[in-house]
Amino acid sequence: MRALHHRPLTFPGPAIRGLPQSAFSVGGLEAVPHHSGALYLPSERALLLSDLHLEKASSYAARGVFLPPYDTRATLGSVAVAIAAFEPRQVISMGDSFHDRTGPLRLEPDDAATLRRLQGGRAWLWLTGNHDPDAPSGLDGEVADTIALGGVMLRHEPSHRGAEPEIAGHLHPAARIRLRGRGVRRRCFISDGNRLVMPAMGSYAGGLNVRDGAIQRLFDDGADVWMLGDARVFQVSRALLMPD
Amino acid sequence: MAGDEPLPEVFARWFASRGWSPRAHQLELIAQARAGRSTLLVAPTGAGKTLAGFLPSLIELAAQPADRTMSLHTLYISPLKALAVDIARNLERPAGEMGLNIRLETRTGDTSATKRARQFEHPPDILLTTPEQLALMIAHKDARALFGGLRRIVLDEIHSLVTSKRGDLLALGLVRVRKLAPQATAVGLSATVREPEQLRRYLASGEPAGQLADLVTVAGGAAADLSILQPNAVLPLAGHTSRHAMADIYAAIKAHRTTLVFVNTRMQAEFMFQELWRVNEDNLAIALHHGSLDVGQRRKVEAAMTAGKLKAVVCTATLDLGIDWGDVDLVINIGAPKGASRLIQRVGRANHRMDEPSKAYLVPSNRFEIMECHAALEAVAEAAQDTPDAKPGALDVLAQHLLGLTCAEPIGADAAFAEVASAAPYAALSRETFDAALTFVATGGYALKSYERFAKIRLGKDGLWRVSDARVAQHYRMNVGTIVESPMLKVRLGRARASRTGGSPVLFGGRVLGEVEEYFAETMLAGDTFIFAGEVLRFEGIAGNEVVVSRTQAGTDPKIPSYAGGKFPLSTFLAERVRRMLASPAEWQRLPKQVGDWLVLQARKSVIPKRTQMLVETFPRGDRFHLVAFPFEGRLAHQTLGMLLTRRLERLRLKPLGFVCNDYGLCVWGLSDLSAAVADGSLSLDALFDSDMLGDDLEEWLQESALMKRAFRSCAVIAGLIERRFPGQEKSGRQVTMSTDLVYDVLRRHEPDHLLLRAARADAATGLLDLGRLAQCLSRIRGRIVHKALERVSPLGVSVMLEIGREAVYGEAADALLAEAEDIMMQEAAA
C-alpha cells in the first residue's frame, strides 16, 4: 500500500485564512480538503468543486415536488466560503454543476448575480458531467470534458482502470462512523494517494456510502477518508467506517 | 318513523328472544336520533355501546321499503381497521336474526379497488371504515353523491382519536361530510373520560360555533378489582424489568383462566416473555404479541386467543384498544401505568361484562413506580382521568385536507376557510395561516415564488381553486393519512460469511422474524446479542433494509440491555399526585414499608421537597461531580431538559460529561465541583433552570437534533411535500430520511417561518421533545428550587443514577464525534 501523508500542514501567507487544514497528496500534487466539500491545490492556486447540482429543487418542482427553492443559494454560499478561504486564481467545477441541461435558464436573478460575482477576477472552468453534458448556456467560464493539472487528470466520472493520477466526482461519497452508540454520516473525500473522489457540494445531493461496491472497486488497496465537519475536515480511521 | 313506541316490535321481540331488555342509554340514543340531536355516549366497557350507536340506524332502515334506492345511510368510523371488521361481524348477527334487509359493508386499506369503486356506484346502507378511508372518500369526485343522503355518522372509540393528527384529519372529514349531508347527526362512542366537553365540542364540528353535542352518560359498571401485586422480594431502586416479581406473576397466571400481561415497550414484552418461560414449569400456553412481530405470527396468536387456547399473552399497546379477545379474567400491568386513562382502558380488557368487576394487578418494577401505582389506583378509584388536553389542529394535516377537497371539486377559499374553522381543532385557525396552507398546497408556499408555473392547484377566474391536472389527484390518493412510520428494518434470520475479497460479509437470508426501528439497529455491532421474537439473537449486520441475525445457543444472555424506560412518559396528572404523595409523610404509611423507609431515609440524609418545589442535589462521587434534579415531568421533557442543561453548563465551563434521566428526575455529571460553584456564587441554580433556556439554547440544539428532523420528515410526508410512495414503488423510510434532513437544513436557514417548520415545531413541542411540558415545569419551579449540597448520593438520587440509557454530553454535535474518530486515527498512526 502506498504511504500517505498524514501530517497536518499549515500554509502561511494570505492564500489561506481560517483554520489550518490537513493536507494530503494526490499523484504528487498537494491537496487541501475544505469542510465545504471543495478541494484546494496550492501549487496551481486552483479550487475544485464537484457535483454542485444547482437548480435541483426547480428540476423537481416540474414534477410537482416543491422542495424549498433555496438549494442553489445554499450551495453557492458554500462555494463562497471556500473561495474566501483560499482566494484561488482558478476554479474548476468538476461536472454535474447543474442538475439538468436547462438548469442555467432557471437561475433566479439573485443567484445568477452571486455566481457572476464569485466568477469575477478568476478563471472559471466547467467540466461536463452526466447531468450537464453541454456548456451551461448564458454563463461565463470555459467548458471542457477533462483537464490535466500538475500531472493529475481532472474529470467528472472516475475512470475504471488506469494508473494515471486522477481527481473525479460523480459518486457523491459519504462515510458513516459510529462511536459510543451514536452514528454520524457525512460527505467525504476518499483517496488512495493516486486517485481522489470528491464529495458532492450540492445542498440537496445525496451521498453514496464509501463501503458501497461502486466506490470500493476504485480502490483495490484501500483508501483514506476525510469527512466534512461543520467547521473543518476530519480524517477518520478506516476501521471505523460503517455501511449504512 | 311510525309509532311512539321506543322500540319497534321486531326489535322488542329480538331483545326478548335473547333474554335481554334494552338498556336505558340505548333507548335514550334512539330518542336522541329521532330528535335529530348529535350525541356523545360515554359508557364503560361492556355497556353495549356499539349496539346503542347502531340501534337508531337499524330501526330507521328496518322501516324503509326493501326496494329503496341504494343510498348510504350510516357511516361508521373506527380507529382500527380490525375493529371496523369486528363490529361489522357483530352487527350482522342481530340484523340477520331480526330478518332485516340491511346491506352492511366495510372499507379499509385491504378492500379491493373494484369493491371500493362499487361502493360509490351502489352504496351499502351502513359503511364501516377508518379516518384515512374517509379522507379518500371525500376527495372523490363523486363524494357529493355518495354522502348526499347520509343520515348518521357513528364515531367509535372517539376518546382515543381526538388529540392526535388522525383526530384532526377525522374532524376535517366530519365537517366535510356534514356540509354534504346537513341532515346527518353524529354520535360519538367513548370510554369514560375526564372532560367530556372536549369530546362534545369535537362531535359538534360543523355545527354552529360554540355548540356542544348532547351528553348521555352510563354510570361506571362494577368497580374494578384493582390491586398492587405486593412483592415478597425487596424492590430494586431502579430498572424496569420486574424480574423480582416473576414467581408471583406466574402464580397469578396459573390461578386464572386467561391473563393479559400488559407492558409498555416491545423490549419489556420480550423480556417478560423470556422470563415467564424460564419459570414455566407447567408448560402453560403463554404467547407474545407486539407490533413489531411478523403479521402472520400476530394473527396466529390472536386466533389462538379467541379460541381460548391460551393461558396468557404478554402484549404491548397493540392490544390496548377495542377488540374482544375472548374470556380474559385477569389483567396484569407490568411497571407503572404512566397514565390513569391507559390503566382503565387496559383493565377493561378483562371481563367484558359490565356488571362484573374487572380484575387487575399492577406490578411496579421499582420504588418510584410503587408510588406511581398508588397514585394511579387512587385516580382510578375517583374515576379521575388524564386524557391529554386538546391542542390546535396540525397544519400539515390541514394542507393534506385542502388538497383532498380540491381533488373532489373546485373550492372557494372563503367557503373552505369557514368550513375548516368549524372543525373543533381548527376553531382558532387564523385566515392568514389558512391562506398560507392553501399557498403551500399550490406552490410550496415559499417566500421566493419560483414555482408558480408548476402549481398543483390554481385559482380560476371564477374565484375557485382547481387541481391543475389529473396526476395531482392520483398522487394525493397515494399519500393520504397521518401515520408516518419511523424507518423500520426487517429482522431476518441468516448467516454471515466473509466474502472472498475480504469486503463486506455476504449474508444469506432466511425467515423474517419481524421488524425493529432503524435507530435500535444502529446501536448494535456485529456479535451483539439481544432479545427479539422471544429468543436471544446475534446481530450479524445490516444488509439493505434488513437486519440479519442468527440464533444463539440456548442459555446465551443478551448483551444489549433492553431499553425499557417506556415510550409513554408519566402523565402530568399522575406526576402531580406522585409529587403530592412524596410531600406528605402522613401518606407514606399507606405505601409498602420498604418504600416508606426509603423516603424516611431521604428526609434524614437530604430533603423531601414540598409539592410545588423542585429538589436539586449536588454531590461528588468517584472523580466526578453530580447534579440530580427531580422535576417529575416525564422522560421526554427530562431528556430535553438534560440536553439544554448540559449545554448551559458547558458554556459556564463547568465541564459536564453526560446525563441520564427517567420519568421522575435527571442526573448530570461532570468534572467541576458544582456544590462549590453554587457556594461561591459562580453558579446560580435559578439562572441555570431559567426558562430562557427555551430560547437561543433550544434553537441552537434543534439545528442538530435528530428528533426535530424526524418531526420535520413526518410533517413533510403528511403535508405532501415528500411523497410517501410513487405509483408502483414504495420509497423506503431510509431514503426519505436522507433527503428530508437536507431539506430541513436548507429550509431552516432560508425560511425559518415556513408552514412546515411551524408544523414540525408544534409537533416537537407536544411530542418527542415535550417542550410544552418543560415550559410549564420551568415556570412552576421558578423561585422554588431547593438545593442541597451532599457528601454523597441521596436515597432518591440513586434511583435516577442507576437508570440505563445514558446520554453523553457531546449529544448530537457531530463534530465532537468526528474529532474523536480522528484522534483514534492519529493514535493508530503514532503506534
PDB file of C-alpha atoms in Angstrom, chain B residues 49-275:
ATOM      1  CA  LYS B  49     -72.120   0.902  23.478  1.00  0.00           C
ATOM      2  CA  THR B  50     -71.835  -0.291  19.914  1.00  0.00           C
ATOM      3  CA  LEU B  51     -75.377  -1.594  19.737  1.00  0.00           C
ATOM      4  CA  ALA B  52     -76.609   1.676  21.252  1.00  0.00           C
ATOM      5  CA  GLY B  53     -74.794   3.544  18.492  1.00  0.00           C
ATOM      6  CA  PHE B  54     -76.329   1.471  15.726  1.00  0.00           C
ATOM      7  CA  LEU B  55     -79.886   0.795  17.007  1.00  0.00           C
ATOM      8  CA  PRO B  56     -81.322   4.076  15.667  1.00  0.00           C
ATOM      9  CA  SER B  57     -79.898   3.298  12.211  1.00  0.00           C
ATOM     10  CA  LEU B  58     -81.195  -0.285  12.257  1.00  0.00           C
ATOM     11  CA  ILE B  59     -84.657   0.932  13.315  1.00  0.00           C
ATOM     12  CA  GLU B  60     -84.827   3.568  10.593  1.00  0.00           C
ATOM     13  CA  LEU B  61     -83.574   1.174   7.945  1.00  0.00           C
ATOM     14  CA  ALA B  62     -85.978  -1.577   9.030  1.00  0.00           C
ATOM     15  CA  ALA B  63     -88.875   0.817   8.418  1.00  0.00           C
ATOM     16  CA  GLN B  64     -87.818   1.531   4.852  1.00  0.00           C
ATOM     17  CA  PRO B  65     -89.155  -0.399   1.868  1.00  0.00           C
ATOM     18  CA  ALA B  66     -86.975  -3.258   0.677  1.00  0.00           C
ATOM     19  CA  ASP B  67     -86.854  -1.812  -2.868  1.00  0.00           C
ATOM     20  CA  ARG B  68     -85.499   1.563  -1.753  1.00  0.00           C
ATOM     21  CA  THR B  69     -82.841   3.235  -3.874  1.00  0.00           C
ATOM     22  CA  MET B  70     -79.356   2.418  -2.796  1.00  0.00           C
ATOM     23  CA  SER B  71     -78.056   5.209  -0.603  1.00  0.00           C
ATOM     24  CA  LEU B  72     -75.562   5.440   2.212  1.00  0.00           C
ATOM     25  CA  HIS B  73     -77.500   5.807   5.468  1.00  0.00           C
ATOM     26  CA  THR B  74     -74.894   5.381   8.194  1.00  0.00           C
ATOM     27  CA  LEU B  75     -71.167   5.969   8.195  1.00  0.00           C
ATOM     28  CA  TYR B  76     -69.199   4.315  10.995  1.00  0.00           C
ATOM     29  CA  ILE B  77     -65.583   5.326  11.704  1.00  0.00           C
ATOM     30  CA  SER B  78     -63.265   3.303  13.904  1.00  0.00           C
ATOM     31  CA  PRO B  79     -59.650   3.992  14.810  1.00  0.00           C
ATOM     32  CA  LEU B  80     -58.632   0.433  13.861  1.00  0.00           C
ATOM     33  CA  LYS B  81     -59.498  -1.396  10.686  1.00  0.00           C
ATOM     34  CA  ALA B  82     -59.654  -4.654  12.615  1.00  0.00           C
ATOM     35  CA  LEU B  83     -62.266  -3.075  14.864  1.00  0.00           C
ATOM     36  CA  ALA B  84     -64.361  -1.990  11.866  1.00  0.00           C
ATOM     37  CA  VAL B  85     -64.307  -5.548  10.566  1.00  0.00           C
ATOM     38  CA  ASP B  86     -65.102  -6.933  14.018  1.00  0.00           C
ATOM     39  CA  ILE B  87     -68.069  -4.562  14.504  1.00  0.00           C
ATOM     40  CA  ALA B  88     -69.435  -5.448  11.074  1.00  0.00           C
ATOM     41  CA  ARG B  89     -69.460  -9.096  12.118  1.00  0.00           C
ATOM     42  CA  ASN B  90     -71.142  -8.263  15.428  1.00  0.00           C
ATOM     43  CA  LEU B  91     -73.872  -6.252  13.676  1.00  0.00           C
ATOM     44  CA  GLU B  92     -74.629  -8.840  11.046  1.00  0.00           C
ATOM     45  CA  ARG B  93     -75.863 -11.210  13.719  1.00  0.00           C
ATOM     46  CA  PRO B  94     -78.722  -9.130  15.171  1.00  0.00           C
ATOM     47  CA  ALA B  95     -79.613  -7.852  11.693  1.00  0.00           C
ATOM     48  CA  GLY B  96     -79.786 -11.436  10.453  1.00  0.00           C
ATOM     49  CA  GLU B  97     -81.703 -12.720  13.475  1.00  0.00           C
ATOM     50  CA  MET B  98     -84.302  -9.979  13.057  1.00  0.00           C
ATOM     51  CA  GLY B  99     -84.516 -10.718   9.357  1.00  0.00           C
ATOM     52  CA  LEU B 100     -83.642  -7.125   8.481  1.00  0.00           C
ATOM     53  CA  ASN B 101     -82.822  -6.390   4.892  1.00  0.00           C
ATOM     54  CA  ILE B 102     -79.786  -4.242   5.507  1.00  0.00           C
ATOM     55  CA  ARG B 103     -76.586  -4.039   3.488  1.00  0.00           C
ATOM     56  CA  LEU B 104     -73.534  -3.647   5.611  1.00  0.00           C
ATOM     57  CA  GLU B 105     -70.011  -3.298   4.207  1.00  0.00           C
ATOM     58  CA  THR B 106     -66.533  -2.449   5.409  1.00  0.00           C
ATOM     59  CA  ARG B 107     -63.990  -0.322   3.571  1.00  0.00           C
ATOM     60  CA  THR B 108     -60.368  -0.426   4.692  1.00  0.00           C
ATOM     61  CA  GLY B 109     -56.939  -0.400   3.105  1.00  0.00           C
ATOM     62  CA  ASP B 110     -57.474  -4.122   2.449  1.00  0.00           C
ATOM     63  CA  THR B 111     -60.665  -3.609   0.416  1.00  0.00           C
ATOM     64  CA  SER B 112     -60.135  -4.297  -3.276  1.00  0.00           C
ATOM     65  CA  ALA B 113     -60.204  -1.434  -5.763  1.00  0.00           C
ATOM     66  CA  THR B 114     -63.211  -2.921  -7.558  1.00  0.00           C
ATOM     67  CA  LYS B 115     -65.190  -3.211  -4.365  1.00  0.00           C
ATOM     68  CA  ARG B 116     -64.294   0.347  -3.434  1.00  0.00           C
ATOM     69  CA  ALA B 117     -65.464   1.579  -6.826  1.00  0.00           C
ATOM     70  CA  ARG B 118     -68.670  -0.418  -6.454  1.00  0.00           C
ATOM     71  CA  GLN B 119     -69.347   1.183  -3.095  1.00  0.00           C
ATOM     72  CA  PHE B 120     -69.574   4.531  -4.879  1.00  0.00           C
ATOM     73  CA  GLU B 121     -71.942   3.196  -7.539  1.00  0.00           C
ATOM     74  CA  HIS B 122     -74.083   1.051  -5.245  1.00  0.00           C
ATOM     75  CA  PRO B 123     -73.537   2.272  -1.719  1.00  0.00           C
ATOM     76  CA  PRO B 124     -74.410  -0.058   1.180  1.00  0.00           C
ATOM     77  CA  ASP B 125     -76.811   1.110   3.904  1.00  0.00           C
ATOM     78  CA  ILE B 126     -74.087   1.069   6.501  1.00  0.00           C
ATOM     79  CA  LEU B 127     -70.414   1.547   5.722  1.00  0.00           C
ATOM     80  CA  LEU B 128     -67.776   0.796   8.350  1.00  0.00           C
ATOM     81  CA  THR B 129     -64.420   2.404   7.778  1.00  0.00           C
ATOM     82  CA  THR B 130     -61.403   4.353   9.136  1.00  0.00           C
ATOM     83  CA  PRO B 131     -60.418   8.073   9.178  1.00  0.00           C
ATOM     84  CA  GLU B 132     -57.961   7.551   6.308  1.00  0.00           C
ATOM     85  CA  GLN B 133     -60.606   5.957   4.109  1.00  0.00           C
ATOM     86  CA  LEU B 134     -62.981   8.792   4.916  1.00  0.00           C
ATOM     87  CA  ALA B 135     -60.332  11.257   3.744  1.00  0.00           C
ATOM     88  CA  LEU B 136     -60.053   9.309   0.485  1.00  0.00           C
ATOM     89  CA  MET B 137     -63.816   9.202   0.007  1.00  0.00           C
ATOM     90  CA  ILE B 138     -64.350  12.925   0.465  1.00  0.00           C
ATOM     91  CA  ALA B 139     -61.580  13.585  -2.084  1.00  0.00           C
ATOM     92  CA  HIS B 140     -63.522  11.529  -4.648  1.00  0.00           C
ATOM     93  CA  LYS B 141     -65.271  13.424  -7.405  1.00  0.00           C
ATOM     94  CA  ASP B 142     -68.498  11.588  -6.560  1.00  0.00           C
ATOM     95  CA  ALA B 143     -68.332  12.393  -2.844  1.00  0.00           C
ATOM     96  CA  ARG B 144     -71.304  14.733  -3.067  1.00  0.00           C
ATOM     97  CA  ALA B 145     -73.493  11.966  -4.479  1.00  0.00           C
ATOM     98  CA  LEU B 146     -72.232   9.336  -2.032  1.00  0.00           C
ATOM     99  CA  PHE B 147     -72.822  11.359   1.119  1.00  0.00           C
ATOM    100  CA  GLY B 148     -75.803  13.417  -0.048  1.00  0.00           C
ATOM    101  CA  GLY B 149     -78.395  11.147   1.587  1.00  0.00           C
ATOM    102  CA  LEU B 150     -76.412  10.285   4.721  1.00  0.00           C
ATOM    103  CA  ARG B 151     -78.428  10.288   7.972  1.00  0.00           C
ATOM    104  CA  ARG B 152     -76.000   9.221  10.636  1.00  0.00           C
ATOM    105  CA  ILE B 153     -72.328   9.261  11.499  1.00  0.00           C
ATOM    106  CA  VAL B 154     -71.043   6.973  14.255  1.00  0.00           C
ATOM    107  CA  LEU B 155     -67.570   7.663  15.638  1.00  0.00           C
ATOM    108  CA  ASP B 156     -66.284   4.801  17.789  1.00  0.00           C
ATOM    109  CA  GLU B 157     -63.568   4.961  20.478  1.00  0.00           C
ATOM    110  CA  ILE B 158     -63.579   8.683  19.847  1.00  0.00           C
ATOM    111  CA  HIS B 159     -61.617   9.392  23.038  1.00  0.00           C
ATOM    112  CA  SER B 160     -58.589   7.635  21.557  1.00  0.00           C
ATOM    113  CA  LEU B 161     -58.593   9.788  18.435  1.00  0.00           C
ATOM    114  CA  VAL B 162     -59.317  13.373  19.307  1.00  0.00           C
ATOM    115  CA  THR B 163     -55.922  14.647  20.411  1.00  0.00           C
ATOM    116  CA  SER B 164     -53.935  13.125  17.567  1.00  0.00           C
ATOM    117  CA  LYS B 165     -53.296  14.084  13.972  1.00  0.00           C
ATOM    118  CA  ARG B 166     -55.716  11.352  12.963  1.00  0.00           C
ATOM    119  CA  GLY B 167     -58.272  13.136  15.095  1.00  0.00           C
ATOM    120  CA  ASP B 168     -57.557  16.360  13.195  1.00  0.00           C
ATOM    121  CA  LEU B 169     -57.975  14.547   9.890  1.00  0.00           C
ATOM    122  CA  LEU B 170     -61.227  12.991  11.097  1.00  0.00           C
ATOM    123  CA  ALA B 171     -62.616  16.339  12.312  1.00  0.00           C
ATOM    124  CA  LEU B 172     -61.939  17.852   8.886  1.00  0.00           C
ATOM    125  CA  GLY B 173     -63.600  14.840   7.242  1.00  0.00           C
ATOM    126  CA  LEU B 174     -66.542  15.175   9.594  1.00  0.00           C
ATOM    127  CA  VAL B 175     -67.218  18.823   8.728  1.00  0.00           C
ATOM    128  CA  ARG B 176     -66.944  17.979   5.050  1.00  0.00           C
ATOM    129  CA  VAL B 177     -69.466  15.157   5.306  1.00  0.00           C
ATOM    130  CA  ARG B 178     -71.811  17.418   7.263  1.00  0.00           C
ATOM    131  CA  LYS B 179     -71.539  20.053   4.576  1.00  0.00           C
ATOM    132  CA  LEU B 180     -72.578  17.431   2.018  1.00  0.00           C
ATOM    133  CA  ALA B 181     -75.264  15.980   4.318  1.00  0.00           C
ATOM    134  CA  PRO B 182     -76.607  18.767   6.550  1.00  0.00           C
ATOM    135  CA  GLN B 183     -79.365  16.483   7.794  1.00  0.00           C
ATOM    136  CA  ALA B 184     -76.949  13.911   9.277  1.00  0.00           C
ATOM    137  CA  THR B 185     -76.428  13.662  13.030  1.00  0.00           C
ATOM    138  CA  ALA B 186     -73.244  12.460  14.677  1.00  0.00           C
ATOM    139  CA  VAL B 187     -72.890  10.015  17.531  1.00  0.00           C
ATOM    140  CA  GLY B 188     -69.652   9.555  19.411  1.00  0.00           C
ATOM    141  CA  LEU B 189     -68.955   6.469  21.485  1.00  0.00           C
ATOM    142  CA  SER B 190     -66.384   6.887  24.199  1.00  0.00           C
ATOM    143  CA  ALA B 191     -64.931   5.227  27.237  1.00  0.00           C
ATOM    144  CA  THR B 192     -65.072   7.183  30.479  1.00  0.00           C
ATOM    145  CA  VAL B 193     -63.211  10.479  30.100  1.00  0.00           C
ATOM    146  CA  ARG B 194     -62.218  13.297  32.386  1.00  0.00           C
ATOM    147  CA  GLU B 195     -63.558  16.113  30.264  1.00  0.00           C
ATOM    148  CA  PRO B 196     -66.498  15.118  28.092  1.00  0.00           C
ATOM    149  CA  GLU B 197     -66.847  18.787  26.997  1.00  0.00           C
ATOM    150  CA  GLN B 198     -63.813  18.392  24.806  1.00  0.00           C
ATOM    151  CA  LEU B 199     -65.397  15.426  23.002  1.00  0.00           C
ATOM    152  CA  ARG B 200     -68.802  17.107  22.823  1.00  0.00           C
ATOM    153  CA  ARG B 201     -67.241  20.116  21.138  1.00  0.00           C
ATOM    154  CA  TYR B 202     -65.367  17.845  18.750  1.00  0.00           C
ATOM    155  CA  LEU B 203     -68.551  15.992  17.842  1.00  0.00           C
ATOM    156  CA  ALA B 204     -70.293  19.275  17.146  1.00  0.00           C
ATOM    157  CA  SER B 205     -67.661  20.080  14.479  1.00  0.00           C
ATOM    158  CA  GLY B 206     -69.564  21.521  11.525  1.00  0.00           C
ATOM    159  CA  GLU B 207     -72.431  22.755  13.657  1.00  0.00           C
ATOM    160  CA  PRO B 208     -72.725  26.441  14.591  1.00  0.00           C
ATOM    161  CA  ALA B 209     -69.782  27.697  16.636  1.00  0.00           C
ATOM    162  CA  GLY B 210     -69.901  27.144  20.363  1.00  0.00           C
ATOM    163  CA  GLN B 211     -72.346  24.258  20.106  1.00  0.00           C
ATOM    164  CA  LEU B 212     -71.818  21.063  22.090  1.00  0.00           C
ATOM    165  CA  ALA B 213     -73.190  17.640  21.282  1.00  0.00           C
ATOM    166  CA  ASP B 214     -75.674  16.307  23.876  1.00  0.00           C
ATOM    167  CA  LEU B 215     -74.276  14.001  26.506  1.00  0.00           C
ATOM    168  CA  VAL B 216     -75.556  10.607  27.597  1.00  0.00           C
ATOM    169  CA  THR B 217     -73.555   9.041  30.385  1.00  0.00           C
ATOM    170  CA  VAL B 218     -73.741   5.495  31.681  1.00  0.00           C
ATOM    171  CA  ALA B 219     -72.598   5.260  35.251  1.00  0.00           C
ATOM    172  CA  GLY B 220     -69.492   3.119  35.665  1.00  0.00           C
ATOM    173  CA  GLY B 221     -70.196  -0.583  35.992  1.00  0.00           C
ATOM    174  CA  ALA B 222     -68.939  -2.624  38.871  1.00  0.00           C
ATOM    175  CA  ALA B 223     -65.822  -1.005  40.298  1.00  0.00           C
ATOM    176  CA  ALA B 224     -62.687  -2.672  39.054  1.00  0.00           C
ATOM    177  CA  ASP B 225     -60.962  -5.016  41.453  1.00  0.00           C
ATOM    178  CA  LEU B 226     -57.539  -3.412  41.298  1.00  0.00           C
ATOM    179  CA  SER B 227     -54.561  -4.136  43.467  1.00  0.00           C
ATOM    180  CA  ILE B 228     -50.828  -3.867  43.551  1.00  0.00           C
ATOM    181  CA  LEU B 229     -49.071  -7.187  43.477  1.00  0.00           C
ATOM    182  CA  GLN B 230     -47.149  -6.914  46.731  1.00  0.00           C
ATOM    183  CA  PRO B 231     -43.782  -8.357  46.041  1.00  0.00           C
ATOM    184  CA  ASN B 232     -42.235 -10.641  48.575  1.00  0.00           C
ATOM    185  CA  ALA B 233     -38.836  -9.620  47.371  1.00  0.00           C
ATOM    186  CA  VAL B 234     -37.160  -6.277  48.038  1.00  0.00           C
ATOM    187  CA  LEU B 235     -37.848  -3.954  45.154  1.00  0.00           C
ATOM    188  CA  PRO B 236     -34.915  -2.546  43.210  1.00  0.00           C
ATOM    189  CA  LEU B 237     -34.199   1.190  43.308  1.00  0.00           C
ATOM    190  CA  ALA B 238     -34.249   1.471  39.551  1.00  0.00           C
ATOM    191  CA  GLY B 239     -34.830  -0.603  36.461  1.00  0.00           C
ATOM    192  CA  HIS B 240     -37.945  -1.737  34.668  1.00  0.00           C
ATOM    193  CA  THR B 241     -37.661  -5.463  34.429  1.00  0.00           C
ATOM    194  CA  SER B 242     -39.873  -6.662  37.266  1.00  0.00           C
ATOM    195  CA  ARG B 243     -37.648  -9.719  37.468  1.00  0.00           C
ATOM    196  CA  HIS B 244     -38.246  -9.762  41.229  1.00  0.00           C
ATOM    197  CA  ALA B 245     -41.963 -10.424  40.728  1.00  0.00           C
ATOM    198  CA  MET B 246     -41.769 -13.242  38.193  1.00  0.00           C
ATOM    199  CA  ALA B 247     -42.843 -16.008  40.552  1.00  0.00           C
ATOM    200  CA  ASP B 248     -45.849 -14.014  41.755  1.00  0.00           C
ATOM    201  CA  ILE B 249     -46.886 -13.177  38.208  1.00  0.00           C
ATOM    202  CA  TYR B 250     -46.594 -16.805  37.170  1.00  0.00           C
ATOM    203  CA  ALA B 251     -48.691 -17.928  40.143  1.00  0.00           C
ATOM    204  CA  ALA B 252     -51.389 -15.399  39.223  1.00  0.00           C
ATOM    205  CA  ILE B 253     -51.472 -16.633  35.623  1.00  0.00           C
ATOM    206  CA  LYS B 254     -51.802 -20.182  36.839  1.00  0.00           C
ATOM    207  CA  ALA B 255     -54.698 -19.284  39.119  1.00  0.00           C
ATOM    208  CA  HIS B 256     -56.775 -17.604  36.397  1.00  0.00           C
ATOM    209  CA  ARG B 257     -58.451 -18.684  33.193  1.00  0.00           C
ATOM    210  CA  THR B 258     -56.836 -16.278  30.752  1.00  0.00           C
ATOM    211  CA  THR B 259     -54.471 -13.434  31.603  1.00  0.00           C
ATOM    212  CA  LEU B 260     -53.328 -10.438  29.585  1.00  0.00           C
ATOM    213  CA  VAL B 261     -49.913  -9.218  30.717  1.00  0.00           C
ATOM    214  CA  PHE B 262     -49.509  -5.610  29.568  1.00  0.00           C
ATOM    215  CA  VAL B 263     -46.078  -3.995  29.303  1.00  0.00           C
ATOM    216  CA  ASN B 264     -45.116  -0.571  27.965  1.00  0.00           C
ATOM    217  CA  THR B 265     -42.493  -1.417  25.368  1.00  0.00           C
ATOM    218  CA  ARG B 266     -41.627  -4.124  22.928  1.00  0.00           C
ATOM    219  CA  MET B 267     -38.383  -4.774  24.770  1.00  0.00           C
ATOM    220  CA  GLN B 268     -40.182  -5.252  28.058  1.00  0.00           C
ATOM    221  CA  ALA B 269     -42.547  -7.636  26.291  1.00  0.00           C
ATOM    222  CA  GLU B 270     -39.643  -9.692  25.013  1.00  0.00           C
ATOM    223  CA  PHE B 271     -38.011  -9.733  28.405  1.00  0.00           C
ATOM    224  CA  MET B 272     -41.195 -10.655  30.258  1.00  0.00           C
ATOM    225  CA  PHE B 273     -41.965 -13.443  27.806  1.00  0.00           C
ATOM    226  CA  GLN B 274     -38.462 -14.835  28.164  1.00  0.00           C
ATOM    227  CA  GLU B 275     -38.565 -14.720  31.962  1.00  0.00           C
TER     228      GLU B 275
END
